Structures are given as C-alpha cells and as structure tokens.
Coordinates of C-alpha atoms in Angstrom, one line a residue:
X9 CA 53.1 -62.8 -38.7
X10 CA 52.9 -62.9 -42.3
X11 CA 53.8 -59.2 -43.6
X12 CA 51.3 -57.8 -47.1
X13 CA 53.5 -54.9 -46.4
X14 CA 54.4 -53.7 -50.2
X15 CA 58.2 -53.1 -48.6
X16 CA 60.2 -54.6 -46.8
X17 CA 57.6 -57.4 -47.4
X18 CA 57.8 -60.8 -46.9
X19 CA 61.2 -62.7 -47.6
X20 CA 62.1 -65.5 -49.5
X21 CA 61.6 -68.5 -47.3
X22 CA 65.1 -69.9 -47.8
X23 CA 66.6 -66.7 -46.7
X24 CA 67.5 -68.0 -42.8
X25 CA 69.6 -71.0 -44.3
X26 CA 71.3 -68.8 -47.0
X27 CA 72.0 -66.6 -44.1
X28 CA 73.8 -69.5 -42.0
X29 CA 75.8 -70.7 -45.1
X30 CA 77.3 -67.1 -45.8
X31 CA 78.4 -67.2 -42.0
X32 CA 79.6 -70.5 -42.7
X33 CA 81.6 -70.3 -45.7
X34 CA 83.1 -66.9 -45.0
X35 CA 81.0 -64.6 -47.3
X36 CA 80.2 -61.9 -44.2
X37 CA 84.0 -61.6 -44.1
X38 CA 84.9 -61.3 -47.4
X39 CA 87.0 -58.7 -48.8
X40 CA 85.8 -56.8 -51.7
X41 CA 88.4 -56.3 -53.7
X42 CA 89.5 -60.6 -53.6
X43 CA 88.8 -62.9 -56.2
X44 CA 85.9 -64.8 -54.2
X45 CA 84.2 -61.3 -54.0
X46 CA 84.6 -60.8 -58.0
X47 CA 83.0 -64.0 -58.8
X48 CA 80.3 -63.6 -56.4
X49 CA 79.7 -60.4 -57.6
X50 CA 80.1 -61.7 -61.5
X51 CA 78.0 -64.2 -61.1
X52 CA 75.3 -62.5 -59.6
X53 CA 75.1 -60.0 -62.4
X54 CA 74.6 -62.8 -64.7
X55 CA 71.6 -64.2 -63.0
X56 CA 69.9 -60.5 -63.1
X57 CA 70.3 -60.6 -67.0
X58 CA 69.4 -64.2 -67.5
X59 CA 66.4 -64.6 -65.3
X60 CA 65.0 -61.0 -65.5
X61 CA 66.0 -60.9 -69.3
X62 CA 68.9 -57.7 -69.0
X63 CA 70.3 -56.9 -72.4
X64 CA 74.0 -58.2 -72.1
X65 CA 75.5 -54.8 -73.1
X66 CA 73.6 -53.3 -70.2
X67 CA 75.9 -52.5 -66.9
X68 CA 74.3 -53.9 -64.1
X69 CA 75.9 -52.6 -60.9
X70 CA 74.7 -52.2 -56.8
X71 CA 73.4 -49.5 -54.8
X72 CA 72.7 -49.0 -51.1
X73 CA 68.8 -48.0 -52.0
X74 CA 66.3 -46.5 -54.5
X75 CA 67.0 -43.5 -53.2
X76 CA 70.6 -43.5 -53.6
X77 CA 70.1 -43.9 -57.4
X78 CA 67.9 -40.5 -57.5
X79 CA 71.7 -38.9 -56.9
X80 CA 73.5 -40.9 -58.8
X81 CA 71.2 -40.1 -61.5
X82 CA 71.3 -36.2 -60.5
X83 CA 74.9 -36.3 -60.0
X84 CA 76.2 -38.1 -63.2
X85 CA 73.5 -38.1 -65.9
X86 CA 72.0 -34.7 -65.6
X87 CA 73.6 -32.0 -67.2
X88 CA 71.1 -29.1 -67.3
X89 CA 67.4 -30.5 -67.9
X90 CA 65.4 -33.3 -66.4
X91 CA 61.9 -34.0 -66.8
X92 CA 59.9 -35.7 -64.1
X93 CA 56.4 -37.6 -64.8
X94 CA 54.4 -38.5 -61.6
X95 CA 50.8 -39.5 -60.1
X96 CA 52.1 -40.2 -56.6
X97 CA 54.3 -39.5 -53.8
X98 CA 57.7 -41.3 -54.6
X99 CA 57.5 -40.0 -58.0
X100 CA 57.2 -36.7 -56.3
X101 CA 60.3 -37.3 -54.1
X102 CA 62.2 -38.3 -56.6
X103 CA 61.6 -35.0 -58.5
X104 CA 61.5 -32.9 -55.1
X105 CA 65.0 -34.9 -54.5
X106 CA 66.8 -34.1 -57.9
X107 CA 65.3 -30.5 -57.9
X108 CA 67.8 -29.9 -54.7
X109 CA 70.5 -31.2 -57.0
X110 CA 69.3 -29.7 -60.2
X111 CA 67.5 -26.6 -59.9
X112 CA 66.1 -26.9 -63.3
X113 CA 64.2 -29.8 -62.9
X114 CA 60.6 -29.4 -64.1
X115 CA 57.9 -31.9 -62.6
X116 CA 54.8 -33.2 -64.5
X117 CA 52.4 -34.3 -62.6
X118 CA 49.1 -36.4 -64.4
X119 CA 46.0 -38.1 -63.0
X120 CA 46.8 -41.6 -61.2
X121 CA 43.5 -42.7 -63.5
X122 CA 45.2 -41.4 -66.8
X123 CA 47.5 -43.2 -69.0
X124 CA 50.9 -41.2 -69.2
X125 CA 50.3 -39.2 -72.4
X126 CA 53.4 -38.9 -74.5
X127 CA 51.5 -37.0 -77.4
X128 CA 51.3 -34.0 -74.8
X129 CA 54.8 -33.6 -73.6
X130 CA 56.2 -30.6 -74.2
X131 CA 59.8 -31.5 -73.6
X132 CA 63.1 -29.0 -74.3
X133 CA 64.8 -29.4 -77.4
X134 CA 68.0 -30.1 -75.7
X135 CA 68.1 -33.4 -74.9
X136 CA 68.1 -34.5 -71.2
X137 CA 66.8 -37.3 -68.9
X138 CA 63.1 -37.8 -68.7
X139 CA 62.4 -39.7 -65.1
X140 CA 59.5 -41.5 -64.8
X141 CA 57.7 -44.2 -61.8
X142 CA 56.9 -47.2 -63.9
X143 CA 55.2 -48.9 -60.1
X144 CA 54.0 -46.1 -57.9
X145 CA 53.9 -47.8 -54.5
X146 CA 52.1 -45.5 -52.7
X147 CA 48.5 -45.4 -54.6
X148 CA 49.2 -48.5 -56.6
X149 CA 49.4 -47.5 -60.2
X150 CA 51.7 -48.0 -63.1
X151 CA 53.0 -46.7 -66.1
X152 CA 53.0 -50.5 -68.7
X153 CA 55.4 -50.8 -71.0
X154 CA 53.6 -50.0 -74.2
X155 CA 53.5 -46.3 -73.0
X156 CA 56.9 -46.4 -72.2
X157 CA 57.9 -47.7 -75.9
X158 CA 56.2 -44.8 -77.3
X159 CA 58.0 -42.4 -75.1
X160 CA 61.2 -43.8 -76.5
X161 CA 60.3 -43.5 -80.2
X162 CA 59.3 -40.0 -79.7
X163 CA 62.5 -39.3 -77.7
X164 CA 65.1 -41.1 -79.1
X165 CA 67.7 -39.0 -78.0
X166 CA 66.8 -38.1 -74.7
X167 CA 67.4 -40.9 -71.5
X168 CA 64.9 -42.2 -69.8
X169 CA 64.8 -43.3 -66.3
X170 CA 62.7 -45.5 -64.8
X171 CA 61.9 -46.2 -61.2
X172 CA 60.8 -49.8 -60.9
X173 CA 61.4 -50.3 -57.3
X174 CA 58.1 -51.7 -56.5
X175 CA 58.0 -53.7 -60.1
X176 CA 61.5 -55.3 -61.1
X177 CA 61.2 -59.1 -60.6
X178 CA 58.0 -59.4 -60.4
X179 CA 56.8 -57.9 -64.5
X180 CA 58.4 -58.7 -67.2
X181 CA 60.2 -55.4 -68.3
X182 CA 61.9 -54.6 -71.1
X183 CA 64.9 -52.8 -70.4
X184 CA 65.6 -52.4 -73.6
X185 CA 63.1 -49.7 -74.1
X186 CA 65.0 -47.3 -71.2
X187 CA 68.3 -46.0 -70.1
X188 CA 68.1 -46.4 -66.5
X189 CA 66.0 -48.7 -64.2
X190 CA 66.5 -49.2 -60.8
X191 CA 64.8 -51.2 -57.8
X192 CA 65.5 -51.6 -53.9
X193 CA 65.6 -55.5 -53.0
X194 CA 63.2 -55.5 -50.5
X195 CA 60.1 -55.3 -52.1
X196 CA 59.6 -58.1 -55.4
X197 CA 62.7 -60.1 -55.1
X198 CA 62.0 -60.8 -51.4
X199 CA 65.1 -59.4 -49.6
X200 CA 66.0 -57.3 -46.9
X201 CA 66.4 -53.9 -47.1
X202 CA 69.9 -52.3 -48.1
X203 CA 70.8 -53.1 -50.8
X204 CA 69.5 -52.0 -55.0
X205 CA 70.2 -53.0 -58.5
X206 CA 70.7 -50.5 -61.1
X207 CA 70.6 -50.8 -64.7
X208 CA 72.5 -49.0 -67.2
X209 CA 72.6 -48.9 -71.0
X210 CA 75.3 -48.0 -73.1
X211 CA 74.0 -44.6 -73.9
X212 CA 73.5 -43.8 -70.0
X213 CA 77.3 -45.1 -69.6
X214 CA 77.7 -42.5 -72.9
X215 CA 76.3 -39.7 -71.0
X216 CA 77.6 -40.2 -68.2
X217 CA 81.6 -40.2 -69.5
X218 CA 80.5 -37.5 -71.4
X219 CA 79.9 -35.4 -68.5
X220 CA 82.6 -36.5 -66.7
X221 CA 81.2 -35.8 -63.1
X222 CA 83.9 -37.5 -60.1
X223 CA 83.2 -35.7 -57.4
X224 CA 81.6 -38.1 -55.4
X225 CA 82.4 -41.9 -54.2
X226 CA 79.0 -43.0 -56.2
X227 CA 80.0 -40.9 -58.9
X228 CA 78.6 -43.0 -62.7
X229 CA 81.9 -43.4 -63.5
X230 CA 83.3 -44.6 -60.4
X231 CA 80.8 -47.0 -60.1
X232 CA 81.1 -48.4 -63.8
X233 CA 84.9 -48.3 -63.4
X234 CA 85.0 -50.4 -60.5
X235 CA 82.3 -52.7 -61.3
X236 CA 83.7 -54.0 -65.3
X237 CA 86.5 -55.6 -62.9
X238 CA 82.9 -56.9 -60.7
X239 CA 84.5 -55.0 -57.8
X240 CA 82.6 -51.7 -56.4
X241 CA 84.2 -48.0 -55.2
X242 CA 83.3 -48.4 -51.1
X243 CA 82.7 -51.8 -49.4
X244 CA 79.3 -53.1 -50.2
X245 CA 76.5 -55.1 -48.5
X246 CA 78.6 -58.4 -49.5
X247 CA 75.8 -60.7 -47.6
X248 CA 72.8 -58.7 -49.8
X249 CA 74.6 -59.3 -52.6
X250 CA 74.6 -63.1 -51.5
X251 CA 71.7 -63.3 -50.6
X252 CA 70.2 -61.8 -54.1
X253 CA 72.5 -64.7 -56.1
X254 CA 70.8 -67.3 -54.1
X255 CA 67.1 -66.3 -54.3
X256 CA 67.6 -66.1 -58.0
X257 CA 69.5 -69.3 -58.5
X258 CA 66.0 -70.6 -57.7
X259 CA 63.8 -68.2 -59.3
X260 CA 62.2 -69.1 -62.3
X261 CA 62.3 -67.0 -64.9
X262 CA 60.6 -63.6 -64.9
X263 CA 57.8 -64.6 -67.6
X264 CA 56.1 -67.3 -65.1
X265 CA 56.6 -65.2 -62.0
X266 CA 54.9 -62.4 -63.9
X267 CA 52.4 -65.1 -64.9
X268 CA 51.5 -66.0 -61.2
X269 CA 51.4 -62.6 -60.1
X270 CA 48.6 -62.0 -62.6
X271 CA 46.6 -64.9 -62.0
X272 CA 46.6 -63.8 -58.2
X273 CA 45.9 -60.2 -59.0
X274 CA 42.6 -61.4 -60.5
X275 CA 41.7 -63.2 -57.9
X276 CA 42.3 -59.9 -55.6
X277 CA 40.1 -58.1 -57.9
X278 CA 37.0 -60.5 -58.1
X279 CA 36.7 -60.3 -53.8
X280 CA 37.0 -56.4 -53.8
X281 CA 34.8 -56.2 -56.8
X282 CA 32.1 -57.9 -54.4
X283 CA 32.8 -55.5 -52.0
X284 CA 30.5 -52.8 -50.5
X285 CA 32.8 -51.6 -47.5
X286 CA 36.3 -51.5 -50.1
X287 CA 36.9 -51.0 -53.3
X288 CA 40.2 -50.6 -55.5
X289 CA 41.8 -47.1 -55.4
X290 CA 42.5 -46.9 -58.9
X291 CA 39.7 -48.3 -61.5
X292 CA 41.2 -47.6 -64.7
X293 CA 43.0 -51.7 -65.5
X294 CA 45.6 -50.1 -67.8
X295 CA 47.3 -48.1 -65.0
X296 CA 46.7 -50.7 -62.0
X297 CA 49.7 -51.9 -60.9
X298 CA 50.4 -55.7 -60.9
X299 CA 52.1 -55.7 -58.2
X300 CA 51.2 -53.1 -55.0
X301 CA 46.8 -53.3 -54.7
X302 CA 45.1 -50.2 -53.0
X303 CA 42.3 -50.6 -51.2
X304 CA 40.0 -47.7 -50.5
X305 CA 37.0 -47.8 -47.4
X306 CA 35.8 -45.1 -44.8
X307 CA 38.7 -44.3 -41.8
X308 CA 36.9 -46.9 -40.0
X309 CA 37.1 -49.7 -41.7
X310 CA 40.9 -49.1 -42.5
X311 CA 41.9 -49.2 -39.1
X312 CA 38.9 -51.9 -38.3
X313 CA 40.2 -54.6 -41.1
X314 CA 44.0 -54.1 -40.2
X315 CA 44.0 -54.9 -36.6
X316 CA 41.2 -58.0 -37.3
X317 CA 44.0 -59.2 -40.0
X318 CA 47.0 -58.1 -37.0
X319 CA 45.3 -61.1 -34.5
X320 CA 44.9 -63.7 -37.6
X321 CA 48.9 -63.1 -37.8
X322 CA 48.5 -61.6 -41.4
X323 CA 50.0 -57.4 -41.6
X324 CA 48.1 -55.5 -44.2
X325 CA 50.0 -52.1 -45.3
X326 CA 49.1 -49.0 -44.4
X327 CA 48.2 -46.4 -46.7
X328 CA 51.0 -43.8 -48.2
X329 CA 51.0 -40.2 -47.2
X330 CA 47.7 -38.2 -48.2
X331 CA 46.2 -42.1 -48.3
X332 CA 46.9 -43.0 -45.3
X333 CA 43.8 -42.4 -43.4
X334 CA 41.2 -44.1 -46.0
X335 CA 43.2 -47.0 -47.9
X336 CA 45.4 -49.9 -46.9
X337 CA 47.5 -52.0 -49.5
X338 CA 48.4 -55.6 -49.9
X339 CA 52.0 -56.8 -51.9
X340 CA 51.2 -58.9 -55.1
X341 CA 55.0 -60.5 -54.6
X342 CA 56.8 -63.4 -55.5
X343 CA 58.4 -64.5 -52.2
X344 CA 54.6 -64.7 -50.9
X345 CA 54.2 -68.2 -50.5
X346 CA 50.8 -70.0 -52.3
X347 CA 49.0 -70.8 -48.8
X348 CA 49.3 -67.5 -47.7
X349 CA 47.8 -65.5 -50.3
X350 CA 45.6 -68.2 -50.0
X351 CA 44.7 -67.4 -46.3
X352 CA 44.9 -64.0 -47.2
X353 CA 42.4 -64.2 -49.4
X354 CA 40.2 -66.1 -47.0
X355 CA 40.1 -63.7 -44.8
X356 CA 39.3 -60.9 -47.4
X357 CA 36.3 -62.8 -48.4
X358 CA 34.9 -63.4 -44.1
X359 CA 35.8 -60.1 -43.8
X360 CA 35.1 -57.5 -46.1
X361 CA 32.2 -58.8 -47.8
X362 CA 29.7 -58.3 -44.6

C-alpha cells in the first residue's frame, strides 16, 4: 500500500536501511548525555537551518509531538494573553488546549475561504503571543507568508506562533518573520511519528527567561538549557532524531522541494477541475494549501473512491472531523516518490472523471 494519508504519510524510502545502520552502529543504545549523542544531536540541528533555511540565532530543539509544543508554548511563553487565529479543527485544539492552561485565551475564528485579515484584529495592548495554523490539515487551507509578514509589522512586539506541522519541509518558510514554529515529523519530512522540531527566536528565548516558568520537565528553559550543550532534559527518541539527520543529509534544499510540490499541486488541480463527481474544498488559490488537497463529493462517492483506491494498493485520507463524511484528502509530500503520484494521478483521472 502506498499511504496519501496527510499524516503519518508515506516515509522516506531509505528509511528501512537507516533503521538497520542505527541498530548497527549503536545509535538505539546511545546514551543522551555522551559525546556521540551531542554530535548527533549538533549536527542535526545544523541540517534543519541549512536545508530548510533556520536563521542561525534561532534555537532549534526536539519535542515528542505538535501537541506537546501547544504546552510548552502555554507553559513558558504565555503570561496572561494569547490570541488564537483559526479556520479548522487543529487550530481549534490548539486554542481549546491552551484555554485549559490559560483561561484567558481568546479564539478568532475566520472563514477557511478568507485570507487572515490583520487590518481587523483587535488585539490587547499588552503584548502577548498571537497563535496561528499556517497549514490547516484538516480542510486543507493555509495562512502564506505574505499575511504573516504583515502581521509582524503590525505587531512588532507581540510573539507569534506558528503551527506548521502539515507545512515545514515541504514550503519554503521564513522563520524569520515569527517567534515560534513547530512541526511533527511524520507528515512533510517523511518520518515516523514521535518525534517534532521546534523553533525558537531570540525574543521567544527572551520571553521565556523573562517569565521564568520551571515547573515542568519541558519547561522553555529547561529545554533551551539543555539543548546549547545539544543534550535534552529527559531521554529522547535518539533513533527519530537519527533518522531526521539522514533524510535531510539527502534532501535537497527546501526551494526545489517547494518547487516540486507546486508543479504536482497543479497537476492535482487540472484533474479535479475536470471533475463533476469532486471538486476542491477550498476555491479561494491564496488560502489553498500546498501541501494537504481536500476533496469534496456526495457521502457516496467518498466512501466509493476510497475503497476502489484501497484494492489498487493506493490509501487516500479520510476526511477530518465535521469533513469526514463528504471529503477525502491526498498528501502533496516530499517523501512521495515520482511514480506514485504518478499512479495516483492515473487513477484520479479513470476514476473520478466518469
């Protein structure tokens, strides 16, 4: 089977041999606090900020998920006000999430078809940490990166951060233009799941000193602490971490991947725009997301094109929540080898344009 799941998708195809040479070289037993760990861990960082373009005064650090971020965020960044911005539901867990933390959270919630609007924010004058989902995985949308440059000139000294879970390796971000990003591995760089990479600036490292919060083993500043010695506070998933470092010793860099991720996304778009039985979810191009499609059709034909794809050997995804019933979605991912979106898209065309 070939998985279109948007997460855990498909993984790199090397993965199996990088596997054997961790067991053979020692990596699965390796203790975190040695010297083989710290240069693992050192030089892993340094392949996130070369090939995905990191600022170098950025902290880069590891998590256990996406969702393990949304309380280190809530823990160690906000003091009293967060603002959430979201079309969809992980946007709205994430705000549901920090408002069990942080009563005072105040959620936003705009139109998947509208751009993000920063002229109509109506944001505290205390500064705090605006949270938005730059890829919304479950309907498919996104928030691009002009719209997040404006909301940094108009809130210079607020944070903002950014949930690119379904997006990081696969656009081109610029992190520059945020506080905090973060991603789970098993979605654009092709991994399995357990493991995340979180980014930090210096004014979320600031903050976060600032506040002083230590009352937890993923406290900010534990974390930062442990990891400018490229070690971490609790025993981490050493063979994710190996695993990242390979796939992106062979990635190229994140302008061509973005580049083939387009070029295929067009090509996804001209079949369903064919279509009489599908169509795309969202039909504003500015807040399509590059990288998760959505596919809308009648109950029907949902459950009618998965299980025709489920005996070709090709898993579409199902829809997300509320979606569920009426839309299915495909991953747009790097790790996604050439010939299958190729056969993919075969069957697309045999199949959905009867």
């Amino acid at each position: 089977m070939v998985s279109f799941y948007p997460g855990p998708s498909r993984v790199d195809e090397n993965i199996p041999e990088y596997v054997q040479e961790a067991y053979d070289q020692g990596i699965l037993s390796l203790n975190h606090r040695s010297k083989a760990f710290m240069q693992l861990c050192e030089h892993t960082i340094g392949l996130l900020k070369s090939k995905l373009h990191i600022p170098e005064d950025y902290v880069v650090f590891f998590t256990s998920s996406a969702t393990e971020c949304w309380e280190i965020i809530a823990q160690s960044l906000i003091d009293v006000n967060s603002y959430h911005f979201y079309n969809g539901a992980f946007g709205k867990k994430w705000f549901d999430y920090t408002r069990k933390l942080k009563y005072q959270a105040i959620g936003y919630q705009f139109d998947p078809e509208q751009e993000l609007k920063t002229g109509e924010m109506d944001l505290s004058s205390e500064t705090g940490v605006i949270c938005i989902t730059q890829n919304e995985t479950s309907n498919g949308t996104q928030v691009s990166m002009p719209r997040i440059v404006k909301l940094r000139k108009k809130y210079p000294d607020h944070l903002i951060a950014v949930d690119a879970t379904s997006s990081m390796a696969g656009i081109h971000l610029d992190f520059s233009q945020a506080d905090v990003w973060y991603a789970s591995v098993q979605k654009c760089f092709g991994l399995p799941a357990g493991l995340a990479v979180m980014v930090c600036s210096p004014a979320a490292i600031a903050r976060s000193r600032k506040l002083q919060e230590s009352r937890h083993y993923n406290s900010l500043n534990f974390i930062v602490e442990n990891i400018e010695k490229f070690q971490t506070p609790y025993t981490p998933n050493v063979l994710g971490i190996y695993l990242l470092m390979r796939v992106l010793e062979t990635r190229k860099p994140i302008g061509k991947i973005e580049k083939k991720l387009k070029k295929r996304l067009r090509n996804y778009e001209a079949i369903f725009s064919e279509s009489e039985r599908f169509s795309l979810l969202i039909s504003n191009k500015n807040v399509r997301s590059e990288t998760v499609i959505v596919l809308e059709g009648t109950q029907e034909d949902v459950e009618a094109i998965k299980k025709t794809a489920e005996k070709e050997g090709i898993t579409l995804g199902n829809g997300y929540g509320e979606l569920k019933p009426s839309t299915f979605r495909i991953a747009n991912f790097p790790s996604l080898k050439k010939e299958e979106v190729k056969a993919l898209q075969k069957f697309l065309k045999k199949n959905i344009l009867q």
